[in-house]
PDB file of C-alpha atoms in Angstrom:
ATOM      1  CA  UNK A   1     -96.442  77.895 -12.543  1.00 34.00           C
ATOM      2  CA  UNK A   2     -99.445  78.747 -14.664  1.00 31.00           C
ATOM      3  CA  UNK A   3     -98.835  80.453 -18.008  1.00 36.00           C
ATOM      4  CA  UNK A   4     -99.779  84.126 -18.198  1.00 36.00           C
ATOM      5  CA  UNK A   5    -103.392  84.639 -19.181  1.00 37.00           C
ATOM      6  CA  UNK A   6    -104.448  81.076 -18.334  1.00 35.00           C
ATOM      7  CA  UNK A   7    -106.446  79.937 -15.363  1.00 40.00           C
ATOM      8  CA  UNK A   8    -105.170  77.453 -12.821  1.00 43.00           C
ATOM      9  CA  UNK A   9    -107.285  74.312 -12.755  1.00 43.00           C
ATOM     10  CA  UNK A  10    -108.078  72.158  -9.728  1.00 41.00           C
ATOM     11  CA  UNK A  11    -104.980  69.997 -10.337  1.00 43.00           C
ATOM     12  CA  UNK A  12    -102.734  73.094 -10.316  1.00 48.00           C
ATOM     13  CA  UNK A  13    -104.327  74.349  -7.108  1.00 46.00           C
ATOM     14  CA  UNK A  14    -103.860  70.927  -5.534  1.00 46.00           C
ATOM     15  CA  UNK A  15    -100.221  70.775  -6.525  1.00 49.00           C
ATOM     16  CA  UNK A  16     -99.541  74.199  -4.996  1.00 66.00           C
ATOM     17  CA  UNK A  17    -101.301  73.416  -1.722  1.00 73.00           C
ATOM     18  CA  UNK A  18     -98.698  73.361   1.089  1.00 88.00           C
ATOM     19  CA  UNK A  19     -98.667  70.021   2.852  1.00 96.00           C
ATOM     20  CA  UNK A  20     -96.227  71.195   5.497  1.00 97.00           C
ATOM     21  CA  UNK A  21     -94.571  74.516   6.278  1.00 96.00           C
ATOM     22  CA  UNK A  22     -91.903  75.333   8.850  1.00 97.00           C
ATOM     23  CA  UNK A  23     -91.522  78.978   9.873  1.00 97.00           C
ATOM     24  CA  UNK A  24     -88.606  80.504  11.784  1.00 97.00           C
ATOM     25  CA  UNK A  25     -87.255  77.180  13.016  1.00 97.00           C
ATOM     26  CA  UNK A  26     -84.433  77.467  15.528  1.00 97.00           C
ATOM     27  CA  UNK A  27     -82.614  74.778  17.504  1.00 97.00           C
ATOM     28  CA  UNK A  28     -80.002  75.673  20.093  1.00 95.00           C
ATOM     29  CA  UNK A  29     -76.757  73.746  20.269  1.00 87.00           C
ATOM     30  CA  UNK A  30     -73.702  73.637  22.495  1.00 86.00           C
ATOM     31  CA  UNK A  31     -71.636  76.647  21.564  1.00 83.00           C
ATOM     32  CA  UNK A  32     -73.409  77.253  18.244  1.00 88.00           C
ATOM     33  CA  UNK A  33     -77.011  76.939  17.045  1.00 93.00           C
ATOM     34  CA  UNK A  34     -77.963  73.831  15.048  1.00 96.00           C
ATOM     35  CA  UNK A  35     -80.662  75.668  13.088  1.00 97.00           C
ATOM     36  CA  UNK A  36     -81.359  79.403  12.769  1.00 96.00           C
ATOM     37  CA  UNK A  37     -84.529  81.027  11.369  1.00 96.00           C
ATOM     38  CA  UNK A  38     -85.217  78.234   8.878  1.00 97.00           C
ATOM     39  CA  UNK A  39     -88.271  78.507   6.617  1.00 97.00           C
ATOM     40  CA  UNK A  40     -89.267  75.634   4.341  1.00 96.00           C
ATOM     41  CA  UNK A  41     -92.476  74.301   2.822  1.00 95.00           C
ATOM     42  CA  UNK A  42     -93.432  71.393   0.568  1.00 96.00           C
ATOM     43  CA  UNK A  43     -96.538  71.372  -1.627  1.00 95.00           C
ATOM     44  CA  UNK A  44     -98.488  68.426  -3.009  1.00 94.00           C
ATOM     45  CA  UNK A  45     -96.907  67.080  -6.195  1.00 94.00           C
ATOM     46  CA  UNK A  46     -93.596  68.860  -5.541  1.00 94.00           C
ATOM     47  CA  UNK A  47     -90.116  67.409  -5.018  1.00 94.00           C
ATOM     48  CA  UNK A  48     -87.999  69.625  -2.783  1.00 95.00           C
ATOM     49  CA  UNK A  49     -84.369  68.705  -2.202  1.00 92.00           C
ATOM     50  CA  UNK A  50     -82.608  69.802   0.965  1.00 93.00           C
ATOM     51  CA  UNK A  51     -78.840  69.932   0.378  1.00 90.00           C
ATOM     52  CA  UNK A  52     -76.005  70.861   2.672  1.00 88.00           C
ATOM     53  CA  UNK A  53     -72.713  69.580   4.077  1.00 87.00           C
ATOM     54  CA  UNK A  54     -72.428  67.168   6.990  1.00 86.00           C
ATOM     55  CA  UNK A  55     -73.458  68.915  10.192  1.00 89.00           C
ATOM     56  CA  UNK A  56     -75.679  71.421   8.375  1.00 92.00           C
ATOM     57  CA  UNK A  57     -78.770  70.392  10.366  1.00 94.00           C
ATOM     58  CA  UNK A  58     -80.576  68.489   7.600  1.00 93.00           C
ATOM     59  CA  UNK A  59     -81.572  65.464   9.677  1.00 91.00           C
ATOM     60  CA  UNK A  60     -82.497  67.675  12.641  1.00 94.00           C
ATOM     61  CA  UNK A  61     -84.867  69.629  10.390  1.00 96.00           C
ATOM     62  CA  UNK A  62     -86.325  66.388   9.017  1.00 94.00           C
ATOM     63  CA  UNK A  63     -87.045  65.120  12.537  1.00 94.00           C
ATOM     64  CA  UNK A  64     -88.812  68.383  13.331  1.00 96.00           C
ATOM     65  CA  UNK A  65     -90.929  68.140  10.179  1.00 95.00           C
ATOM     66  CA  UNK A  66     -91.794  64.538  11.092  1.00 94.00           C
ATOM     67  CA  UNK A  67     -92.892  65.655  14.555  1.00 93.00           C
ATOM     68  CA  UNK A  68     -90.232  63.539  16.281  1.00 94.00           C
ATOM     69  CA  UNK A  69     -88.484  66.579  17.791  1.00 95.00           C
ATOM     70  CA  UNK A  70     -89.684  70.037  18.770  1.00 96.00           C
ATOM     71  CA  UNK A  71     -87.806  73.199  17.788  1.00 97.00           C
ATOM     72  CA  UNK A  72     -86.730  75.745  20.365  1.00 96.00           C
ATOM     73  CA  UNK A  73     -88.128  78.479  18.140  1.00 97.00           C
ATOM     74  CA  UNK A  74     -90.637  78.615  15.305  1.00 97.00           C
ATOM     75  CA  UNK A  75     -93.682  76.610  14.284  1.00 97.00           C
ATOM     76  CA  UNK A  76     -94.550  73.759  11.927  1.00 96.00           C
ATOM     77  CA  UNK A  77     -97.903  73.887  10.147  1.00 96.00           C
ATOM     78  CA  UNK A  78     -99.322  70.682   8.657  1.00 95.00           C
ATOM     79  CA  UNK A  79    -102.300  70.124   6.384  1.00 95.00           C
ATOM     80  CA  UNK A  80    -105.312  68.511   8.055  1.00 94.00           C
ATOM     81  CA  UNK A  81    -105.102  64.717   8.353  1.00 93.00           C
ATOM     82  CA  UNK A  82    -101.763  64.633   6.519  1.00 95.00           C
ATOM     83  CA  UNK A  83    -100.084  61.216   6.310  1.00 95.00           C
ATOM     84  CA  UNK A  84     -96.281  61.287   6.236  1.00 95.00           C
ATOM     85  CA  UNK A  85     -94.057  58.454   5.054  1.00 94.00           C
ATOM     86  CA  UNK A  86     -90.376  58.315   6.054  1.00 94.00           C
ATOM     87  CA  UNK A  87     -87.401  56.556   4.485  1.00 92.00           C
ATOM     88  CA  UNK A  88     -84.487  56.724   6.956  1.00 89.00           C
ATOM     89  CA  UNK A  89     -80.865  57.220   6.023  1.00 79.00           C
ATOM     90  CA  UNK A  90     -79.805  53.887   7.469  1.00 75.00           C
ATOM     91  CA  UNK A  91     -81.293  50.904   9.267  1.00 78.00           C
ATOM     92  CA  UNK A  92     -79.447  48.700  11.721  1.00 73.00           C
ATOM     93  CA  UNK A  93     -80.201  45.051  10.970  1.00 71.00           C
ATOM     94  CA  UNK A  94     -79.070  42.162  13.160  1.00 68.00           C
ATOM     95  CA  UNK A  95     -77.915  39.261  10.978  1.00 66.00           C
ATOM     96  CA  UNK A  96     -79.200  36.729  13.516  1.00 68.00           C
ATOM     97  CA  UNK A  97     -82.743  38.133  13.347  1.00 73.00           C
ATOM     98  CA  UNK A  98     -84.786  35.882  11.006  1.00 79.00           C
ATOM     99  CA  UNK A  99     -86.743  38.703   9.410  1.00 89.00           C
ATOM    100  CA  UNK A 100     -87.925  38.519   5.799  1.00 91.00           C
ATOM    101  CA  UNK A 101     -88.833  41.511   3.665  1.00 93.00           C
ATOM    102  CA  UNK A 102     -92.513  40.505   3.742  1.00 93.00           C
ATOM    103  CA  UNK A 103     -92.497  40.339   7.533  1.00 91.00           C
ATOM    104  CA  UNK A 104     -90.612  43.627   7.853  1.00 92.00           C
ATOM    105  CA  UNK A 105     -93.170  45.428   5.705  1.00 92.00           C
ATOM    106  CA  UNK A 106     -96.016  44.356   7.995  1.00 89.00           C
ATOM    107  CA  UNK A 107     -94.366  44.822  11.403  1.00 87.00           C
ATOM    108  CA  UNK A 108     -95.873  48.259  12.056  1.00 75.00           C
ATOM    109  CA  UNK A 109     -98.823  48.127   9.664  1.00 80.00           C
ATOM    110  CA  UNK A 110    -100.958  45.116   8.881  1.00 84.00           C
ATOM    111  CA  UNK A 111    -101.374  44.464   5.166  1.00 87.00           C
ATOM    112  CA  UNK A 112    -102.579  41.526   3.114  1.00 88.00           C
ATOM    113  CA  UNK A 113    -100.529  39.661   0.530  1.00 88.00           C
ATOM    114  CA  UNK A 114    -101.918  41.624  -2.399  1.00 92.00           C
ATOM    115  CA  UNK A 115    -101.148  45.001  -0.797  1.00 93.00           C
ATOM    116  CA  UNK A 116     -97.582  43.997   0.077  1.00 93.00           C
ATOM    117  CA  UNK A 117     -96.966  42.629  -3.427  1.00 93.00           C
ATOM    118  CA  UNK A 118     -98.351  45.830  -4.957  1.00 95.00           C
ATOM    119  CA  UNK A 119     -95.982  47.981  -2.864  1.00 94.00           C
ATOM    120  CA  UNK A 120     -92.987  45.841  -3.854  1.00 94.00           C
ATOM    121  CA  UNK A 121     -94.105  45.926  -7.490  1.00 95.00           C
ATOM    122  CA  UNK A 122     -94.284  49.709  -7.404  1.00 95.00           C
ATOM    123  CA  UNK A 123     -90.631  49.987  -6.342  1.00 94.00           C
ATOM    124  CA  UNK A 124     -89.459  47.231  -8.704  1.00 91.00           C
ATOM    125  CA  UNK A 125     -88.720  44.704  -5.968  1.00 92.00           C
ATOM    126  CA  UNK A 126     -91.433  42.047  -6.201  1.00 87.00           C
ATOM    127  CA  UNK A 127     -88.897  39.203  -6.013  1.00 90.00           C
ATOM    128  CA  UNK A 128     -87.533  40.355  -2.648  1.00 92.00           C
ATOM    129  CA  UNK A 129     -90.543  39.390  -0.528  1.00 90.00           C
ATOM    130  CA  UNK A 130     -89.163  36.156   0.896  1.00 90.00           C
ATOM    131  CA  UNK A 131     -85.536  37.266   1.121  1.00 92.00           C
ATOM    132  CA  UNK A 132     -83.897  37.809   4.509  1.00 90.00           C
ATOM    133  CA  UNK A 133     -83.637  41.518   5.283  1.00 90.00           C
ATOM    134  CA  UNK A 134     -79.971  41.354   6.320  1.00 87.00           C
ATOM    135  CA  UNK A 135     -79.005  39.784   2.974  1.00 88.00           C
ATOM    136  CA  UNK A 136     -80.179  42.713   0.853  1.00 89.00           C
ATOM    137  CA  UNK A 137     -77.820  44.954  -1.089  1.00 88.00           C
ATOM    138  CA  UNK A 138     -77.890  48.720  -0.539  1.00 86.00           C
ATOM    139  CA  UNK A 139     -80.242  49.310  -3.464  1.00 87.00           C
ATOM    140  CA  UNK A 140     -82.542  46.442  -2.479  1.00 90.00           C
ATOM    141  CA  UNK A 141     -82.788  47.725   1.088  1.00 90.00           C
ATOM    142  CA  UNK A 142     -83.609  51.269  -0.041  1.00 90.00           C
ATOM    143  CA  UNK A 143     -86.384  49.980  -2.285  1.00 92.00           C
ATOM    144  CA  UNK A 144     -87.721  47.910   0.600  1.00 93.00           C
ATOM    145  CA  UNK A 145     -87.743  50.953   2.895  1.00 93.00           C
ATOM    146  CA  UNK A 146     -89.519  52.945   0.192  1.00 94.00           C
ATOM    147  CA  UNK A 147     -92.141  50.203  -0.227  1.00 95.00           C
ATOM    148  CA  UNK A 148     -92.707  50.254   3.541  1.00 94.00           C
ATOM    149  CA  UNK A 149     -93.275  54.014   3.476  1.00 95.00           C
ATOM    150  CA  UNK A 150     -95.695  53.691   0.530  1.00 95.00           C
ATOM    151  CA  UNK A 151     -97.863  51.239   2.473  1.00 94.00           C
ATOM    152  CA  UNK A 152     -98.956  54.232   4.543  1.00 93.00           C
ATOM    153  CA  UNK A 153    -100.408  55.873   1.397  1.00 94.00           C
ATOM    154  CA  UNK A 154     -98.548  59.070   2.279  1.00 96.00           C
ATOM    155  CA  UNK A 155     -99.420  62.604   1.257  1.00 96.00           C
ATOM    156  CA  UNK A 156     -95.805  63.560   1.986  1.00 97.00           C
ATOM    157  CA  UNK A 157     -92.660  61.430   1.705  1.00 96.00           C
ATOM    158  CA  UNK A 158     -89.461  62.405   3.522  1.00 96.00           C
ATOM    159  CA  UNK A 159     -86.385  60.543   2.274  1.00 94.00           C
ATOM    160  CA  UNK A 160     -83.135  61.015   4.194  1.00 91.00           C
ATOM    161  CA  UNK A 161     -80.168  60.304   1.877  1.00 87.00           C
ATOM    162  CA  UNK A 162     -82.225  57.785  -0.155  1.00 84.00           C
ATOM    163  CA  UNK A 163     -79.232  56.526  -2.188  1.00 81.00           C
ATOM    164  CA  UNK A 164     -77.039  55.838   0.838  1.00 77.00           C
ATOM    165  CA  UNK A 165     -74.978  52.703   0.187  1.00 74.00           C
ATOM    166  CA  UNK A 166     -76.217  52.356  -3.413  1.00 80.00           C
ATOM    167  CA  UNK A 167     -73.826  52.040  -6.354  1.00 77.00           C
ATOM    168  CA  UNK A 168     -73.681  54.769  -9.004  1.00 75.00           C
ATOM    169  CA  UNK A 169     -75.966  53.180 -11.598  1.00 73.00           C
ATOM    170  CA  UNK A 170     -78.451  52.249  -8.882  1.00 78.00           C
ATOM    171  CA  UNK A 171     -78.554  55.849  -7.667  1.00 82.00           C
ATOM    172  CA  UNK A 172     -79.907  57.085 -10.992  1.00 81.00           C
ATOM    173  CA  UNK A 173     -82.510  54.297 -10.996  1.00 84.00           C
ATOM    174  CA  UNK A 174     -83.701  55.217  -7.502  1.00 86.00           C
ATOM    175  CA  UNK A 175     -84.077  58.906  -8.350  1.00 86.00           C
ATOM    176  CA  UNK A 176     -86.025  57.986 -11.485  1.00 88.00           C
ATOM    177  CA  UNK A 177     -88.254  55.752  -9.355  1.00 90.00           C
ATOM    178  CA  UNK A 178     -88.818  58.541  -6.829  1.00 91.00           C
ATOM    179  CA  UNK A 179     -89.844  60.967  -9.577  1.00 90.00           C
ATOM    180  CA  UNK A 180     -92.191  58.374 -11.098  1.00 92.00           C
ATOM    181  CA  UNK A 181     -93.880  57.761  -7.735  1.00 94.00           C
ATOM    182  CA  UNK A 182     -94.432  61.516  -7.365  1.00 94.00           C
ATOM    183  CA  UNK A 183     -95.943  61.702 -10.847  1.00 93.00           C
ATOM    184  CA  UNK A 184     -98.271  58.745 -10.284  1.00 94.00           C
ATOM    185  CA  UNK A 185     -99.329  59.471  -6.700  1.00 94.00           C
ATOM    186  CA  UNK A 186     -99.172  63.266  -6.663  1.00 94.00           C
ATOM    187  CA  UNK A 187     -97.600  63.276  -3.211  1.00 95.00           C
ATOM    188  CA  UNK A 188     -95.116  65.876  -2.013  1.00 96.00           C
ATOM    189  CA  UNK A 189     -91.532  64.792  -1.389  1.00 96.00           C
ATOM    190  CA  UNK A 190     -88.604  66.091   0.615  1.00 96.00           C
ATOM    191  CA  UNK A 191     -85.274  64.578  -0.447  1.00 93.00           C
ATOM    192  CA  UNK A 192     -82.327  65.110   1.885  1.00 92.00           C
ATOM    193  CA  UNK A 193     -78.895  64.932   0.329  1.00 83.00           C
ATOM    194  CA  UNK A 194     -75.375  66.287   0.640  1.00 74.00           C
ATOM    195  CA  UNK A 195     -74.921  66.264  -3.142  1.00 69.00           C
ATOM    196  CA  UNK A 196     -76.921  68.324  -5.643  1.00 70.00           C
ATOM    197  CA  UNK A 197     -75.401  66.595  -8.691  1.00 67.00           C
ATOM    198  CA  UNK A 198     -77.554  63.484  -8.839  1.00 64.00           C
ATOM    199  CA  UNK A 199     -80.827  65.005  -7.694  1.00 67.00           C
ATOM    200  CA  UNK A 200     -80.916  67.870 -10.189  1.00 68.00           C
ATOM    201  CA  UNK A 201     -82.964  66.075 -12.826  1.00 67.00           C
ATOM    202  CA  UNK A 202     -85.540  64.809 -10.325  1.00 75.00           C
ATOM    203  CA  UNK A 203     -86.133  67.850  -8.133  1.00 87.00           C
ATOM    204  CA  UNK A 204     -88.373  70.891  -8.628  1.00 90.00           C
ATOM    205  CA  UNK A 205     -86.810  73.118  -5.998  1.00 92.00           C
ATOM    206  CA  UNK A 206     -83.619  73.088  -3.955  1.00 91.00           C
ATOM    207  CA  UNK A 207     -83.091  74.472  -0.458  1.00 93.00           C
ATOM    208  CA  UNK A 208     -79.433  74.820   0.505  1.00 92.00           C
ATOM    209  CA  UNK A 209     -78.978  74.555   4.282  1.00 93.00           C
ATOM    210  CA  UNK A 210     -75.980  75.239   6.490  1.00 92.00           C
ATOM    211  CA  UNK A 211     -77.710  75.814   9.826  1.00 93.00           C
ATOM    212  CA  UNK A 212     -79.605  78.629   8.062  1.00 95.00           C
ATOM    213  CA  UNK A 213     -81.023  78.820   4.548  1.00 95.00           C
ATOM    214  CA  UNK A 214     -78.125  79.857   2.302  1.00 92.00           C
ATOM    215  CA  UNK A 215     -80.124  79.931  -0.937  1.00 89.00           C
ATOM    216  CA  UNK A 216     -83.181  78.329  -2.502  1.00 91.00           C
ATOM    217  CA  UNK A 217     -84.800  77.963  -5.910  1.00 89.00           C
ATOM    218  CA  UNK A 218     -84.546  75.976  -9.139  1.00 87.00           C
ATOM    219  CA  UNK A 219     -81.583  73.557  -8.953  1.00 80.00           C
ATOM    220  CA  UNK A 220     -79.763  75.137 -11.890  1.00 80.00           C
ATOM    221  CA  UNK A 221     -80.073  78.582 -10.303  1.00 84.00           C
ATOM    222  CA  UNK A 222     -78.933  77.309  -6.916  1.00 83.00           C
ATOM    223  CA  UNK A 223     -75.880  75.648  -8.486  1.00 78.00           C
ATOM    224  CA  UNK A 224     -74.758  79.116  -9.660  1.00 81.00           C
ATOM    225  CA  UNK A 225     -75.619  80.966  -6.467  1.00 84.00           C
ATOM    226  CA  UNK A 226     -72.510  82.401  -4.735  1.00 86.00           C
ATOM    227  CA  UNK A 227     -73.664  80.914  -1.420  1.00 85.00           C
ATOM    228  CA  UNK A 228     -73.794  77.420  -2.947  1.00 79.00           C
ATOM    229  CA  UNK A 229     -70.395  77.875  -4.614  1.00 80.00           C
ATOM    230  CA  UNK A 230     -68.909  79.097  -1.319  1.00 82.00           C
ATOM    231  CA  UNK A 231     -70.364  76.112   0.543  1.00 78.00           C
ATOM    232  CA  UNK A 232     -69.471  73.316  -1.887  1.00 75.00           C
ATOM    233  CA  UNK A 233     -66.636  74.896  -3.867  1.00 74.00           C
ATOM    234  CA  UNK A 234     -66.386  76.091  -7.485  1.00 71.00           C
ATOM    235  CA  UNK A 235     -65.631  72.600  -8.807  1.00 64.00           C
ATOM    236  CA  UNK A 236     -68.919  71.206  -7.443  1.00 64.00           C
ATOM    237  CA  UNK A 237     -70.877  73.962  -9.194  1.00 60.00           C
ATOM    238  CA  UNK A 238     -68.822  73.667 -12.389  1.00 61.00           C
ATOM    239  CA  UNK A 239     -69.186  69.894 -12.625  1.00 56.00           C
ATOM    240  CA  UNK A 240     -72.996  69.871 -12.474  1.00 53.00           C
ATOM    241  CA  UNK A 241     -73.861  68.094 -15.714  1.00 39.00           C
ATOM    242  CA  UNK A 242     -77.160  68.627 -17.490  1.00 37.00           C
ATOM    243  CA  UNK A 243     -77.577  67.149 -20.904  1.00 29.00           C
ATOM    244  CA  UNK A 244     -80.266  65.466 -22.988  1.00 30.00           C
ATOM    245  CA  UNK A 245     -80.036  61.766 -23.601  1.00 32.00           C
ATOM    246  CA  UNK A 246     -82.393  58.861 -24.110  1.00 39.00           C
ATOM    247  CA  UNK A 247     -82.079  55.522 -22.371  1.00 42.00           C
ATOM    248  CA  UNK A 248     -82.641  52.276 -24.236  1.00 48.00           C
ATOM    249  CA  UNK A 249     -82.088  50.315 -21.024  1.00 45.00           C
ATOM    250  CA  UNK A 250     -82.393  50.466 -17.273  1.00 50.00           C
ATOM    251  CA  UNK A 251     -80.608  48.675 -14.443  1.00 45.00           C
ATOM    252  CA  UNK A 252     -82.093  45.962 -12.231  1.00 52.00           C
ATOM    253  CA  UNK A 253     -81.561  45.659  -8.480  1.00 52.00           C
ATOM    254  CA  UNK A 254     -78.138  44.104  -9.041  1.00 47.00           C
ATOM    255  CA  UNK A 255     -76.962  46.670 -11.597  1.00 44.00           C
ATOM    256  CA  UNK A 256     -77.617  44.450 -14.609  1.00 49.00           C
ATOM    257  CA  UNK A 257     -78.810  45.978 -17.878  1.00 50.00           C
ATOM    258  CA  UNK A 258     -82.499  45.493 -18.714  1.00 58.00           C
ATOM    259  CA  UNK A 259     -83.669  46.614 -22.214  1.00 61.00           C
ATOM    260  CA  UNK A 260     -86.598  49.029 -22.404  1.00 53.00           C
ATOM    261  CA  UNK A 261     -89.194  48.704 -25.159  1.00 54.00           C
ATOM    262  CA  UNK A 262     -89.161  51.615 -27.601  1.00 44.00           C
ATOM    263  CA  UNK A 263     -92.541  52.883 -26.434  1.00 42.00           C
ATOM    264  CA  UNK A 264     -91.353  52.937 -22.819  1.00 44.00           C
ATOM    265  CA  UNK A 265     -88.136  54.849 -23.340  1.00 41.00           C
ATOM    266  CA  UNK A 266     -87.809  57.950 -21.270  1.00 42.00           C
ATOM    267  CA  UNK A 267     -85.743  61.086 -21.523  1.00 39.00           C
ATOM    268  CA  UNK A 268     -83.817  62.742 -18.740  1.00 40.00           C
ATOM    269  CA  UNK A 269     -82.965  66.436 -18.703  1.00 40.00           C
ATOM    270  CA  UNK A 270     -79.500  67.371 -17.624  1.00 39.00           C
ATOM    271  CA  UNK A 271     -77.503  70.452 -18.471  1.00 38.00           C
ATOM    272  CA  UNK A 272     -73.744  70.915 -18.591  1.00 37.00           C
ATOM    273  CA  UNK A 273     -72.163  74.163 -17.494  1.00 40.00           C
ATOM    274  CA  UNK A 274     -69.612  73.849 -20.295  1.00 38.00           C
ATOM    275  CA  UNK A 275     -72.008  73.151 -23.158  1.00 40.00           C
ATOM    276  CA  UNK A 276     -71.383  76.460 -24.866  1.00 38.00           C
ATOM    277  CA  UNK A 277     -67.667  76.238 -24.246  1.00 39.00           C
ATOM    278  CA  UNK A 278     -67.509  72.728 -25.678  1.00 40.00           C
ATOM    279  CA  UNK A 279     -69.450  73.756 -28.780  1.00 36.00           C
ATOM    280  CA  UNK A 280     -66.971  76.554 -29.396  1.00 37.00           C
ATOM    281  CA  UNK A 281     -64.118  74.088 -29.135  1.00 38.00           C
ATOM    282  CA  UNK A 282     -65.657  71.633 -31.639  1.00 35.00           C
TER     283      UNK A 282
END
């Protein structure tokens, strides 16, 4: 948002420009609809997180936004010449298939050595190039899938459960990486998750879906919305932690601690619902 009395510059206008907008999306199901009157849009430079329980219709909506499926009702509007990158929730890999990371990255899109190395560098996985795809850990595979999506030079990235199969410390690293890519590239992002906790610090706006839009807005506001509390339970809303801290390290692909130089330290914003209560107790 632009401060009152100031004028929005070209960068602000660009960031607010909708890359994709779905209006009145409906998908019929057997016995009950899968999606009902769903509206969602993602602008350039914005991270939108779609949360909801299993069976809420999140992946169905993602497939519609990607153009893989057509809704029974509603329309999807896309910016002219938009390029969309997709990071799937999971990827079936046959262990007998002799496929390296380098080869996987160039299966659908031809790229030279320098371009492939640059994509792997950007996701912190340069050393994976000659590794067999089926040997990768959960975090390594997710970074590889992200590098593959970035080779398309996307205007919009759709990431379906991007921390699936990744350990806890690796999840924070991946969300930090996702936010950094948004900041550097200015692309829009749609993150799909069943858990608001970990994505709070990275996301700009949350859309809570359970076949229809239950609530939407800033993540902290959504966490207190009665519809969110009813869907995920009071404990989920109560346990959302937001606090200020500064890292003097990060984790590598294997979870190991890597020191960060003082001038590269970064701060994460989290808030804790019990901050005031805890202060009173101290």
